[in-house]
XYZ file of C-alpha atoms in Angstrom:
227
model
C 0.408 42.674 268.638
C -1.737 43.137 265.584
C -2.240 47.064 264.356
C -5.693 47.220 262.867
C -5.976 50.302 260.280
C -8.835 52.915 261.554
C -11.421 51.121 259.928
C -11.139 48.160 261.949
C -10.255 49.769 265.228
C -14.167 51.151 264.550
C -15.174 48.298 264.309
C -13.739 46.957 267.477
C -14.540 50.287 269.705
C -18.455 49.415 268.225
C -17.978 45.940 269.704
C -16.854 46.822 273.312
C -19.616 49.967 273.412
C -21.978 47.878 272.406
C -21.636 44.733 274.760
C -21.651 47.055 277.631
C -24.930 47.106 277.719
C -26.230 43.445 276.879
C -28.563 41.778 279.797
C -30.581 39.603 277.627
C -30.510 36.630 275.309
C -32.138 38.831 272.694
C -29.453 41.822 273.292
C -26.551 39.060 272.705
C -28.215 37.831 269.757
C -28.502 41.536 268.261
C -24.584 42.040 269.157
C -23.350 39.092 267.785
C -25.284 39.543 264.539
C -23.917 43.023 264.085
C -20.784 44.206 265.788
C -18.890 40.528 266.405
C -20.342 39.660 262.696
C -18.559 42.492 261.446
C -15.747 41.953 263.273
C -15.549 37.984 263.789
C -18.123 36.556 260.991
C -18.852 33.187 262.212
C -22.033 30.953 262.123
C -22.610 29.932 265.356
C -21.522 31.292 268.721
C -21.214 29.153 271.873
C -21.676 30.340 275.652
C -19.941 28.086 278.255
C -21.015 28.418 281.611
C -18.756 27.067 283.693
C -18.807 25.318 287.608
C -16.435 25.324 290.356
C -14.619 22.389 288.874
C -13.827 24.408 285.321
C -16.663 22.096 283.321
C -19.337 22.869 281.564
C -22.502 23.383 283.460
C -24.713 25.156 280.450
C -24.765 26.012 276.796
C -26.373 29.072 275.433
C -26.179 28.933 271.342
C -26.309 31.805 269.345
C -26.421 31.237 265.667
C -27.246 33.046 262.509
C -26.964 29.937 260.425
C -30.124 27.380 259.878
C -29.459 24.566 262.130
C -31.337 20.990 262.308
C -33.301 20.910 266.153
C -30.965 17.910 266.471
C -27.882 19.359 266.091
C -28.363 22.455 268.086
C -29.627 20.557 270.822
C -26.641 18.329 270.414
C -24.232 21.551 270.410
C -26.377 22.788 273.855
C -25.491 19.503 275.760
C -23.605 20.398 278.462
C -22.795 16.588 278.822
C -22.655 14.596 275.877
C -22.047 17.727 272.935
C -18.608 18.540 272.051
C -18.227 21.480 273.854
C -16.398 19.611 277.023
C -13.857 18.261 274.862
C -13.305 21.324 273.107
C -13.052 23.157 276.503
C -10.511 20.418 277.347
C -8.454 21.342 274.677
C -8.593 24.698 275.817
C -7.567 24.477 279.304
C -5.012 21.426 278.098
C -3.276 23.799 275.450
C -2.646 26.905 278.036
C -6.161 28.673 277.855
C -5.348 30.839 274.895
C -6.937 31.577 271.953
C -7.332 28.081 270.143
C -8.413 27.277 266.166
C -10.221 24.073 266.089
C -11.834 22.048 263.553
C -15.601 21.428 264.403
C -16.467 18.694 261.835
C -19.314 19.378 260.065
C -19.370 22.884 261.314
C -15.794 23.727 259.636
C -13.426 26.318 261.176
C -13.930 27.215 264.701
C -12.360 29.050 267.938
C -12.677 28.453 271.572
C -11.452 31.409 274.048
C -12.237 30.979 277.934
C -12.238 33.650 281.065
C -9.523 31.779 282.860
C -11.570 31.409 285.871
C -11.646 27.550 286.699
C -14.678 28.794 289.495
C -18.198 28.983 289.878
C -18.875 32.212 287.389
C -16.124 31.220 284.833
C -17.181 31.085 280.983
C -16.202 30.145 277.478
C -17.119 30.915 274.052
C -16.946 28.976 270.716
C -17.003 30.485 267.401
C -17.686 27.977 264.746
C -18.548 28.605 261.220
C -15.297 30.883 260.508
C -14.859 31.524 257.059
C -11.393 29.927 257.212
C -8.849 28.782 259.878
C -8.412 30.885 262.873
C -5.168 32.866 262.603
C -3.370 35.484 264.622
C -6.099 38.057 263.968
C -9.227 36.473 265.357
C -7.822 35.146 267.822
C -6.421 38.681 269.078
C -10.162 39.818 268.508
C -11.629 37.525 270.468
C -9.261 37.792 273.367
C -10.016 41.558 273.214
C -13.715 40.981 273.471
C -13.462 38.293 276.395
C -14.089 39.998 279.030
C -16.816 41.863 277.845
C -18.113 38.917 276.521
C -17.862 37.296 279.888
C -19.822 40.174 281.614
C -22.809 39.745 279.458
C -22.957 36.479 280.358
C -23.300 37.310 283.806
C -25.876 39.910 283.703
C -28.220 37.717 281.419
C -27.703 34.522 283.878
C -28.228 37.502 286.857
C -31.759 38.625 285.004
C -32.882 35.317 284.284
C -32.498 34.043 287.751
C -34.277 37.064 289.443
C -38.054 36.708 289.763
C -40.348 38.507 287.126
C -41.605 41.878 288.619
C -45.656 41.764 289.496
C -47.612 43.841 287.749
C -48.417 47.202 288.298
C -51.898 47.699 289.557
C -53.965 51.091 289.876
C -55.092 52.465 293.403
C -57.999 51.056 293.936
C -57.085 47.996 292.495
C -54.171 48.164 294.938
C -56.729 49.309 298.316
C -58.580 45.669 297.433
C -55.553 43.732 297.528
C -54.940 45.502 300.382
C -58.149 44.592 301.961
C -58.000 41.210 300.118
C -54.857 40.062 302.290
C -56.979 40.784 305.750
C -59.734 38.491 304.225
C -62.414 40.519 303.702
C -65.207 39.570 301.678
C -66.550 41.352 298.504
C -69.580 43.058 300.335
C -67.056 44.178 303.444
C -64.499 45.436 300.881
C -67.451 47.681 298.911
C -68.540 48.753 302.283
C -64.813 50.034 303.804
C -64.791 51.923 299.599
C -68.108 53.419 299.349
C -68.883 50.958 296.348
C -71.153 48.085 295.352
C -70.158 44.126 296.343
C -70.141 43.511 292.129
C -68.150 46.529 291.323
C -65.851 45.279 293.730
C -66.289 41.437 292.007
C -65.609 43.356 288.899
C -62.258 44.851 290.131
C -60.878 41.221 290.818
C -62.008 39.902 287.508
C -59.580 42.064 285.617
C -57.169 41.996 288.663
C -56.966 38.031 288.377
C -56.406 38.695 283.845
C -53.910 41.139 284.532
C -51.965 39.500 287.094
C -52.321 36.121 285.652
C -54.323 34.273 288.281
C -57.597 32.545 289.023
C -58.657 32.949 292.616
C -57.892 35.558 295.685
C -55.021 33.785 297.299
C -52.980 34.119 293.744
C -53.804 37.391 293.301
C -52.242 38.431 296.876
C -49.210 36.432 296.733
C -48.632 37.440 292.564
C -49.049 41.319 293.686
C -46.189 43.353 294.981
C -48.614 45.727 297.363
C -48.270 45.897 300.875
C -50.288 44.796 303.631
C -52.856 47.131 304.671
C -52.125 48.642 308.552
C-alpha cells in the first residue's frame, strides 16, 4: 500500500469530494482538468460504457490535449477504436490496474468496475507523462468507484427528457383552455380579454417553448388539463 505524504492525501480527499457531485459531461470535464490532473496528469481520459456481455457499448472522451477530429472519433468507436482490445487486456490480465502503451498517444492506463453487466464501466488514461507504476495505478483504483458513479448519473441525466418550460399563469390558464380546443375568441371570452391579446399570448408561448402551432405547444408544456 502506497503512503502518500499530507500533501498528496489533499490532493486525493479533493478528488473523491469533488466527483461526488459530477452529473454532467461538463462537470467531468471540470474534474478531470483539475483534481485527477493534479493527481493523475494525463492527456486524454476514456469512459467505457459497458453491456451485459462486458464490451464496449460507448465512448465518452475527455481530453485536455488538441486532438485531430479523426483521431478522437477513432478513440470514441466503440467498435473499430482500440478501446475493445485494450479492455481485453484488461479483463484477460485479472482486471487490475494495467500500464499500456497507446502508440501514438504514449503511456497509458486502463482500470475497469469489475462488473461484466449492463451498468459496468472502464476508464483509460492516456497521455501519462511516463509509464504507469505502482502509484497511479493505486490512484486510479482509489478513484474507481467514484469515477464509475459519475458515469452513471451523467448517462441517468442524459437519458431523462428535458424539463418544459416554465410558463406564467395566464400563459398556463390558455394552455389549459388550449388542450379542450377552444378557439382564440372562446379563450378571451372564458379570461375577460381580447381574441388578439390572447393570439399574442401564444406567439411568445410557441418562442418560449420552442414550437410553431397549438398542438406543440400542449404536448411541449408540462400544465395540466383544465377540469
Amino acid at each position: 500500500m502506497l503512503n502518500p505524504d499530507s500533501r498528496e492525501q489533499e490532493y486525493l480527499l479533493h478528488a473523491i469530494d469533488g466527483a461526488h457531485g459530477i452529473a454532467t459531461p461538463r462537470e467531468l470535464f471540470l474534474w478531470s482538468q483539475g483534481a485527477l490532473q493534479t493527481l493523475l496528469p494525463h492527456g486524454v481520459l476514456l469512459c467505457l460504457q459497458l453491456d451485459e456481455q462486458g464490451r464496449v457499448r460507448k465512448v465518452e472522451c475527455v481530453h485536455s490535449t488538441v486532438l485531430a477530429p479523426a483521431a478522437r472519433d477513432l478513440l470514441c468507436d466503440p467498435v473499430q477504436g482500440p478501446a475493445p482490445a485494450w479492455l481485453r487486456l484488461w479483463q484477460q490480465g485479472g482486471m487490475q490496474p494495467l500500464p499500456l502503451r497507446a502508440g501514438a498517444m504514449g503511456h497509458g492506463l486502463v482500470h475497469g468496475s469489475g462488473a461484466l453487466a449492463a451498468g459496468g464501466s472502464a476508464f483509460v488514461l492516456l497521455g501519462l507523462p511516463g509509464a504507469a507504476g505502482f502509484r497511479e495505478s493505486w490512484l486510479l483504483q482509489l478513484l474507481l468507484p467514484y469515477l464509475h458513479l459519475a458515469q452513471q448519473r451523467i448517462a441517468t441525466a442524459m437519458q431523462a427528457p428535458a424539463p418544459a418550460p416554465a410558463v406564467s399563469p395566464r400563459q398556463a390558464e390558455i394552455l389549459q383552455w388550449l388542450r379542450e380546443g377552444k378557439s382564440n375568441e372562446e379563450i378571451g371570452h372564458l379570461l375577460g380579454i381580447s381574441a388578439l391579446t390572447v393570439k399574442n399570448h401564444l406567439q411568445r408561448l410557441y418562442r418560449q417553448l420552442g414550437v410553431s402551432n397549438r398542438a406543440h405547444a400542449v404536448a411541449r408544456s408540462a400544465v395540466p388539463q383544465h377540469g
